[in-house]
C-alpha cells in the first residue's frame, strides 16, 4: 500500500519501474533516528577508543565481509595488504567468515599488522566510527552511518546502493592500490575533510520515524 523511501532518487527509481505516485512517500531514513538513541555519550566514546589502544582521529576503522571480497583470494589479499600499509593504526573487527578465509589463503602476516578484534556490538562500533579518521568498508549500512557521524568512507566494491553520497562522504574504489591511494589522499587533508563533511546535511532526510508514522496515519484515515 505504501512505498516509503529515504531519498528522492529512490522515489524516481520506483516511478521508472511503474510504481504509482500516490503510493510513494519520501520519508527519509530511520537509521538516523535509531543512531540518535543508540550513540553513547562523548565520555563513553572516549573510553571505548582508549580500550582499543588508539587515539581519536588517528585510526582507521575497517570492515570487510561481502562474498565478493571475503571469498576471493585476490580481492581479500589486495584489501588486507593495503590496510596493513596505511600509516596509522587500522582497527578491523573481523567477521568470522573473513577470518576463516584469510587464514585459509595464508594472509596471517597481513592480519598481524592490523588491530584485529572480534565483531563489535553496535554501540561500540558506532562509537569507534564517530571517533575515527575515516572508514574503509564494503558494508551498505556503514556507508550511511558515515554520513551521520560525518566521516569519510572508502567503499571497496564495484557499486553502491547509496550513489547520492559519492564524492562527498563516500569514495568507491576497487580492491588494490586505489584503497591506499584514496586513504592517503584523505589523511593528507583530514582536518579540512572533517570540516567539509560536518557542514553537509544528512542526505537522507530528517525526522524519518515521524514521517513514516504520518504516512501510515494518512493511509489509515483513507480506509
CSV table of N, CA, C and O in Angstrom, one decimal, residues 110-207:
chain,number,residue,atom,x,y,z
A,110,UNK,N,49.5,-10.3,7.1
A,110,UNK,CA,48.7,-9.1,6.8
A,110,UNK,C,47.8,-8.8,8.0
A,110,UNK,O,47.6,-7.7,8.5
A,111,UNK,N,47.2,-9.9,8.5
A,111,UNK,CA,46.3,-9.8,9.7
A,111,UNK,C,47.1,-9.3,10.9
A,111,UNK,O,46.6,-8.4,11.7
A,112,UNK,N,48.3,-9.8,11.1
A,112,UNK,CA,49.1,-9.4,12.2
A,112,UNK,C,49.5,-8.0,12.3
A,112,UNK,O,49.8,-7.4,13.3
A,113,UNK,N,49.5,-7.3,11.1
A,113,UNK,CA,49.8,-5.9,11.0
A,113,UNK,C,48.6,-5.0,11.4
A,113,UNK,O,48.8,-3.7,11.4
A,114,UNK,N,47.5,-5.5,11.6
A,114,UNK,CA,46.3,-4.8,11.9
A,114,UNK,C,45.8,-4.9,13.3
A,114,UNK,O,46.2,-5.9,14.0
A,115,UNK,N,45.0,-4.0,13.8
A,115,UNK,CA,44.5,-4.1,15.2
A,115,UNK,C,43.2,-4.9,15.1
A,115,UNK,O,42.1,-4.3,15.1
A,116,UNK,N,43.3,-6.2,14.9
A,116,UNK,CA,42.2,-7.0,14.7
A,116,UNK,C,41.4,-7.3,16.1
A,116,UNK,O,42.1,-7.5,17.1
A,117,UNK,N,40.1,-7.3,16.0
A,117,UNK,CA,39.3,-7.6,17.2
A,117,UNK,C,38.1,-8.4,16.7
A,117,UNK,O,37.8,-8.5,15.5
A,118,UNK,N,37.4,-9.0,17.7
A,118,UNK,CA,36.2,-9.7,17.4
A,118,UNK,C,35.1,-8.8,16.9
A,118,UNK,O,35.2,-7.5,17.1
A,119,UNK,N,34.1,-9.3,16.2
A,119,UNK,CA,33.0,-8.4,15.8
A,119,UNK,C,32.4,-7.6,17.0
A,119,UNK,O,32.4,-8.1,18.1
A,120,UNK,N,32.1,-6.4,16.8
A,120,UNK,CA,31.7,-5.4,17.8
A,120,UNK,C,30.2,-5.3,17.9
A,120,UNK,O,29.4,-5.4,17.0
A,121,UNK,N,29.7,-5.0,19.1
A,121,UNK,CA,28.3,-4.6,19.3
A,121,UNK,C,28.1,-3.3,18.6
A,121,UNK,O,29.0,-2.5,18.4
A,122,UNK,N,26.8,-3.0,18.3
A,122,UNK,CA,26.6,-1.8,17.5
A,122,UNK,C,27.0,-0.5,18.2
A,122,UNK,O,27.5,0.4,17.6
A,123,UNK,N,26.7,-0.4,19.5
A,123,UNK,CA,27.1,0.9,20.2
A,123,UNK,C,28.6,1.1,20.2
A,123,UNK,O,29.1,2.2,20.0
A,124,UNK,N,29.3,0.0,20.4
A,124,UNK,CA,30.8,0.1,20.3
A,124,UNK,C,31.3,0.5,18.9
A,124,UNK,O,32.2,1.3,18.7
A,125,UNK,N,30.6,-0.1,17.9
A,125,UNK,CA,31.1,0.1,16.6
A,125,UNK,C,30.8,1.6,16.2
A,125,UNK,O,31.7,2.2,15.6
A,126,UNK,N,29.6,2.1,16.4
A,126,UNK,CA,29.3,3.5,16.0
A,126,UNK,C,30.1,4.5,16.8
A,126,UNK,O,30.5,5.6,16.4
A,127,UNK,N,30.5,4.1,18.1
A,127,UNK,CA,31.4,5.0,18.8
A,127,UNK,C,32.8,5.1,18.1
A,127,UNK,O,33.3,6.2,18.0
A,128,UNK,N,33.3,3.9,17.7
A,128,UNK,CA,34.6,4.0,17.0
A,128,UNK,C,34.5,4.7,15.7
A,128,UNK,O,35.4,5.5,15.3
A,129,UNK,N,33.4,4.5,15.0
A,129,UNK,CA,33.2,5.2,13.7
A,129,UNK,C,33.2,6.7,13.9
A,129,UNK,O,33.8,7.4,13.1
A,130,UNK,N,32.5,7.2,14.9
A,130,UNK,CA,32.4,8.6,15.1
A,130,UNK,C,33.7,9.2,15.6
A,130,UNK,O,33.9,10.5,15.4
A,131,UNK,N,34.6,8.4,16.1
A,131,UNK,CA,35.9,9.0,16.6
A,131,UNK,C,37.1,8.6,15.6
A,131,UNK,O,38.2,9.0,15.9
A,132,UNK,N,36.8,8.0,14.5
A,132,UNK,CA,37.8,7.5,13.6
A,132,UNK,C,38.3,8.7,12.7
A,132,UNK,O,37.6,9.7,12.6
A,133,UNK,N,39.4,8.5,12.0
A,133,UNK,CA,39.8,9.4,11.0
A,133,UNK,C,38.9,9.2,9.8
A,133,UNK,O,38.4,10.2,9.2
A,134,UNK,N,38.7,7.9,9.4
A,134,UNK,CA,37.9,7.6,8.3
A,134,UNK,C,37.6,6.1,8.4
A,134,UNK,O,38.2,5.4,9.2
A,135,UNK,N,36.7,5.6,7.5
A,135,UNK,CA,36.4,4.2,7.4
A,135,UNK,C,36.7,3.6,6.1
A,135,UNK,O,36.7,4.3,5.1
A,136,UNK,N,37.0,2.3,6.1
A,136,UNK,CA,37.1,1.5,4.9
A,136,UNK,C,36.2,0.3,5.0
A,136,UNK,O,36.3,-0.4,6.0
A,137,UNK,N,35.3,0.1,4.1
A,137,UNK,CA,34.3,-0.9,4.3
A,137,UNK,C,33.7,-1.3,3.0
A,137,UNK,O,33.7,-0.6,1.9
A,138,UNK,N,33.1,-2.5,3.0
A,138,UNK,CA,32.3,-3.0,1.9
A,138,UNK,C,30.8,-3.2,2.3
A,138,UNK,O,30.0,-3.8,1.7
A,139,UNK,N,30.5,-2.6,3.4
A,139,UNK,CA,29.1,-2.7,4.0
A,139,UNK,C,28.2,-1.6,3.4
A,139,UNK,O,28.6,-0.4,3.2
A,140,UNK,N,26.9,-1.9,3.2
A,140,UNK,CA,26.0,-0.9,2.8
A,140,UNK,C,25.6,0.0,4.0
A,140,UNK,O,25.6,1.2,3.8
A,141,UNK,N,25.3,-0.6,5.1
A,141,UNK,CA,24.9,0.2,6.3
A,141,UNK,C,26.0,1.2,6.7
A,141,UNK,O,25.7,2.4,7.1
A,142,UNK,N,27.3,0.8,6.7
A,142,UNK,CA,28.3,1.6,7.2
A,142,UNK,C,28.4,2.9,6.3
A,142,UNK,O,28.8,4.0,6.8
A,143,UNK,N,28.1,2.8,5.0
A,143,UNK,CA,28.1,4.0,4.2
A,143,UNK,C,27.2,5.1,4.7
A,143,UNK,O,27.5,6.2,4.7
A,144,UNK,N,26.0,4.6,5.2
A,144,UNK,CA,25.0,5.6,5.7
A,144,UNK,C,25.4,6.1,7.1
A,144,UNK,O,25.2,7.3,7.4
A,145,UNK,N,25.9,5.2,7.9
A,145,UNK,CA,26.4,5.6,9.2
A,145,UNK,C,27.5,6.6,9.1
A,145,UNK,O,27.5,7.6,9.9
A,146,UNK,N,28.3,6.5,8.1
A,146,UNK,CA,29.4,7.5,7.9
A,146,UNK,C,28.8,8.9,7.7
A,146,UNK,O,29.4,9.9,8.1
A,147,UNK,N,27.7,9.0,7.0
A,147,UNK,CA,27.0,10.3,6.8
A,147,UNK,C,26.5,10.9,8.1
A,147,UNK,O,26.5,12.1,8.2
A,148,UNK,N,26.2,10.0,9.0
A,148,UNK,CA,25.6,10.5,10.3
A,148,UNK,C,26.7,11.0,11.2
A,148,UNK,O,26.6,12.0,11.9
A,149,UNK,N,27.8,10.2,11.3
A,149,UNK,CA,28.9,10.6,12.2
A,149,UNK,C,29.9,11.5,11.5
A,149,UNK,O,30.9,11.9,12.1
A,150,UNK,N,29.6,11.9,10.2
A,150,UNK,CA,30.4,12.9,9.5
A,150,UNK,C,31.9,12.4,9.3
A,150,UNK,O,32.8,13.2,9.5
A,151,UNK,N,32.0,11.2,8.8
A,151,UNK,CA,33.4,10.7,8.5
A,151,UNK,C,33.4,10.2,7.1
A,151,UNK,O,32.4,9.6,6.6
A,152,UNK,N,34.5,10.3,6.4
A,152,UNK,CA,34.6,9.8,5.0
A,152,UNK,C,34.7,8.3,5.0
A,152,UNK,O,35.3,7.7,6.0
A,153,UNK,N,34.2,7.6,4.0
A,153,UNK,CA,34.2,6.2,4.0
A,153,UNK,C,34.7,5.8,2.6
A,153,UNK,O,34.2,6.3,1.6
A,154,UNK,N,35.7,4.9,2.5
A,154,UNK,CA,36.3,4.4,1.3
A,154,UNK,C,35.5,3.0,1.1
A,154,UNK,O,35.7,2.1,1.9
A,155,UNK,N,34.7,2.9,0.0
A,155,UNK,CA,33.9,1.8,-0.2
A,155,UNK,C,34.7,0.8,-1.2
A,155,UNK,O,35.0,1.2,-2.3
A,156,UNK,N,35.0,-0.4,-0.7
A,156,UNK,CA,35.7,-1.3,-1.5
A,156,UNK,C,34.7,-2.3,-2.2
A,156,UNK,O,34.5,-3.4,-1.8
A,157,UNK,N,34.2,-1.8,-3.3
A,157,UNK,CA,33.2,-2.5,-4.0
A,157,UNK,C,33.1,-2.0,-5.5
A,157,UNK,O,33.7,-1.0,-5.8
A,158,UNK,N,32.4,-2.7,-6.3
A,158,UNK,CA,32.2,-2.3,-7.7
A,158,UNK,C,31.0,-1.4,-7.9
A,158,UNK,O,30.9,-0.7,-8.9
A,159,UNK,N,30.1,-1.3,-6.9
A,159,UNK,CA,28.9,-0.4,-7.0
A,159,UNK,C,28.5,-0.1,-5.5
A,159,UNK,O,28.9,-0.7,-4.6
A,160,UNK,N,27.5,0.8,-5.5
A,160,UNK,CA,27.0,1.2,-4.2
A,160,UNK,C,25.5,1.4,-4.3
A,160,UNK,O,25.0,1.9,-5.3
A,161,UNK,N,24.8,1.1,-3.2
A,161,UNK,CA,23.3,1.3,-3.1
A,161,UNK,C,23.0,2.8,-2.8
A,161,UNK,O,21.9,3.2,-2.8
A,162,UNK,N,24.0,3.5,-2.4
A,162,UNK,CA,23.9,4.9,-2.0
A,162,UNK,C,24.7,5.8,-2.9
A,162,UNK,O,25.6,6.5,-2.4
A,163,UNK,N,24.4,5.9,-4.1
A,163,UNK,CA,25.2,6.8,-5.0
A,163,UNK,C,25.1,8.3,-4.7
A,163,UNK,O,25.9,9.1,-5.1
A,164,UNK,N,24.1,8.6,-3.9
A,164,UNK,CA,23.9,10.0,-3.6
A,164,UNK,C,25.1,10.6,-2.8
A,164,UNK,O,25.2,11.8,-2.7
A,165,UNK,N,25.8,9.8,-2.1
A,165,UNK,CA,26.9,10.3,-1.3
A,165,UNK,C,28.3,10.1,-1.9
A,165,UNK,O,29.3,10.5,-1.3
A,166,UNK,N,28.4,9.6,-3.1
A,166,UNK,CA,29.6,9.5,-3.8
A,166,UNK,C,30.2,10.9,-4.1
A,166,UNK,O,29.5,11.8,-4.5
A,167,UNK,N,31.5,11.1,-3.8
A,167,UNK,CA,32.2,12.3,-4.0
A,167,UNK,C,32.1,13.3,-2.8
A,167,UNK,O,32.8,14.3,-2.8
A,168,UNK,N,31.3,12.9,-1.8
A,168,UNK,CA,31.2,13.7,-0.6
A,168,UNK,C,31.6,12.8,0.6
A,168,UNK,O,32.8,12.8,1.0
A,169,UNK,N,30.7,12.1,1.1
A,169,UNK,CA,31.0,11.2,2.2
A,169,UNK,C,31.7,9.9,1.7
A,169,UNK,O,32.5,9.3,2.4
A,170,UNK,N,31.4,9.4,0.5
A,170,UNK,CA,31.9,8.1,0.1
A,170,UNK,C,32.7,8.2,-1.2
A,170,UNK,O,32.6,9.1,-2.0
A,171,UNK,N,33.7,7.3,-1.2
A,171,UNK,CA,34.6,7.2,-2.3
A,171,UNK,C,34.7,5.7,-2.7
A,171,UNK,O,35.2,4.9,-1.9
A,172,UNK,N,34.3,5.4,-3.9
A,172,UNK,CA,34.2,4.0,-4.4
A,172,UNK,C,35.5,3.6,-5.1
A,172,UNK,O,36.0,4.3,-6.0
A,173,UNK,N,36.1,2.5,-4.6
A,173,UNK,CA,37.4,2.0,-5.2
A,173,UNK,C,37.4,0.5,-5.3
A,173,UNK,O,36.6,-0.2,-4.7
A,174,UNK,N,38.2,0.0,-6.2
A,174,UNK,CA,38.4,-1.4,-6.4
A,174,UNK,C,39.4,-2.0,-5.5
A,174,UNK,O,40.3,-1.2,-5.0
A,175,UNK,N,39.3,-3.2,-5.1
A,175,UNK,CA,40.4,-3.8,-4.3
A,175,UNK,C,41.8,-3.7,-4.9
A,175,UNK,O,41.9,-4.0,-6.1
A,176,UNK,N,42.7,-3.2,-4.2
A,176,UNK,CA,44.0,-3.0,-4.7
A,176,UNK,C,44.6,-1.6,-4.3
A,176,UNK,O,44.2,-1.0,-3.4
A,177,UNK,N,45.6,-1.1,-5.1
A,177,UNK,CA,46.3,0.1,-4.7
A,177,UNK,C,45.4,1.3,-4.6
A,177,UNK,O,45.8,2.3,-3.9
A,178,UNK,N,44.3,1.4,-5.2
A,178,UNK,CA,43.4,2.5,-5.1
A,178,UNK,C,42.9,2.7,-3.7
A,178,UNK,O,42.6,3.9,-3.3
A,179,UNK,N,42.9,1.7,-2.9
A,179,UNK,CA,42.5,1.8,-1.5
A,179,UNK,C,43.5,2.7,-0.8
A,179,UNK,O,43.1,3.7,-0.1
A,180,UNK,N,44.7,2.3,-0.8
A,180,UNK,CA,45.8,3.1,-0.1
A,180,UNK,C,45.9,4.5,-0.7
A,180,UNK,O,46.1,5.4,0.1
A,181,UNK,N,45.8,4.6,-2.0
A,181,UNK,CA,45.9,6.0,-2.6
A,181,UNK,C,44.8,6.9,-2.1
A,181,UNK,O,45.0,8.0,-1.7
A,182,UNK,N,43.5,6.4,-2.0
A,182,UNK,CA,42.4,7.2,-1.6
A,182,UNK,C,42.5,7.5,-0.1
A,182,UNK,O,42.3,8.6,0.4
A,183,UNK,N,42.9,6.5,0.7
A,183,UNK,CA,43.1,6.7,2.2
A,183,UNK,C,44.1,7.8,2.4
A,183,UNK,O,43.9,8.7,3.2
A,184,UNK,N,45.3,7.7,1.8
A,184,UNK,CA,46.3,8.7,2.0
A,184,UNK,C,45.9,10.1,1.5
A,184,UNK,O,46.3,11.1,2.2
A,185,UNK,N,45.2,10.1,0.5
A,185,UNK,CA,44.7,11.5,0.0
A,185,UNK,C,43.8,12.1,1.0
A,185,UNK,O,43.9,13.3,1.3
A,186,UNK,N,42.9,11.3,1.7
A,186,UNK,CA,42.0,11.8,2.7
A,186,UNK,C,42.8,12.2,4.0
A,186,UNK,O,42.6,13.2,4.6
A,187,UNK,N,43.8,11.3,4.3
A,187,UNK,CA,44.5,11.6,5.5
A,187,UNK,C,45.4,12.9,5.4
A,187,UNK,O,45.6,13.6,6.4
A,188,UNK,N,45.8,13.2,4.2
A,188,UNK,CA,46.7,14.3,3.9
A,188,UNK,C,46.0,15.6,4.2
A,188,UNK,O,46.6,16.7,4.5
A,189,UNK,N,44.7,15.6,4.1
A,189,UNK,CA,43.9,16.9,4.3
A,189,UNK,C,42.7,16.6,5.3
A,189,UNK,O,41.6,17.2,5.2
A,190,UNK,N,43.0,15.8,6.3
A,190,UNK,CA,41.9,15.3,7.2
A,190,UNK,C,41.2,16.4,7.9
A,190,UNK,O,39.9,16.4,7.9
A,191,UNK,N,41.8,17.4,8.5
A,191,UNK,CA,41.0,18.4,9.2
A,191,UNK,C,40.0,19.1,8.2
A,191,UNK,O,38.9,19.4,8.6
A,192,UNK,N,40.5,19.4,7.0
A,192,UNK,CA,39.6,20.0,6.0
A,192,UNK,C,38.5,19.1,5.6
A,192,UNK,O,37.3,19.5,5.5
A,193,UNK,N,38.8,17.8,5.4
A,193,UNK,CA,37.8,16.8,5.1
A,193,UNK,C,36.7,16.8,6.2
A,193,UNK,O,35.5,16.8,5.9
A,194,UNK,N,37.1,16.6,7.4
A,194,UNK,CA,36.2,16.6,8.5
A,194,UNK,C,35.3,17.8,8.6
A,194,UNK,O,34.1,17.7,8.8
A,195,UNK,N,35.9,19.0,8.4
A,195,UNK,CA,35.2,20.2,8.5
A,195,UNK,C,34.1,20.3,7.3
A,195,UNK,O,33.0,20.7,7.5
A,196,UNK,N,34.5,19.9,6.1
A,196,UNK,CA,33.6,19.9,5.0
A,196,UNK,C,32.4,19.0,5.2
A,196,UNK,O,31.3,19.3,4.9
A,197,UNK,N,32.7,17.8,5.7
A,197,UNK,CA,31.6,16.8,5.9
A,197,UNK,C,30.7,17.3,7.1
A,197,UNK,O,29.5,17.0,7.0
A,198,UNK,N,31.3,17.9,8.1
A,198,UNK,CA,30.5,18.3,9.2
A,198,UNK,C,29.5,19.4,8.8
A,198,UNK,O,28.4,19.5,9.4
A,199,UNK,N,29.8,20.1,7.7
A,199,UNK,CA,28.9,21.2,7.2
A,199,UNK,C,27.8,20.7,6.3
A,199,UNK,O,26.9,21.4,6.0
A,200,UNK,N,28.0,19.4,5.9
A,200,UNK,CA,27.0,18.9,4.9
A,200,UNK,C,25.8,18.3,5.7
A,200,UNK,O,25.9,17.7,6.7
A,201,UNK,N,24.6,18.6,5.1
A,201,UNK,CA,23.4,18.0,5.8
A,201,UNK,C,23.4,16.5,5.6
A,201,UNK,O,23.9,15.9,4.6
A,202,UNK,N,22.7,15.8,6.5
A,202,UNK,CA,22.5,14.3,6.3
A,202,UNK,C,21.6,14.2,5.0
A,202,UNK,O,20.6,14.8,4.9
A,203,UNK,N,22.1,13.4,4.0
A,203,UNK,CA,21.4,13.3,2.7
A,203,UNK,C,20.1,12.6,2.7
A,203,UNK,O,19.4,12.6,1.7
A,204,UNK,N,19.8,11.9,3.8
A,204,UNK,CA,18.6,11.0,3.8
A,204,UNK,C,17.5,11.5,4.7
A,204,UNK,O,16.8,10.7,5.3
A,205,UNK,N,17.4,12.8,4.9
A,205,UNK,CA,16.2,13.4,5.5
A,205,UNK,C,16.3,13.5,7.0
A,205,UNK,O,17.1,13.0,7.7
A,206,UNK,N,15.3,14.3,7.5
A,206,UNK,CA,15.1,14.5,8.9
A,206,UNK,C,13.8,13.9,9.4
A,206,UNK,O,12.8,13.8,8.6
A,207,UNK,N,13.7,13.6,10.7
A,207,UNK,CA,12.5,13.1,11.3
A,207,UNK,C,11.8,12.0,10.6
A,207,UNK,O,10.6,12.0,10.4
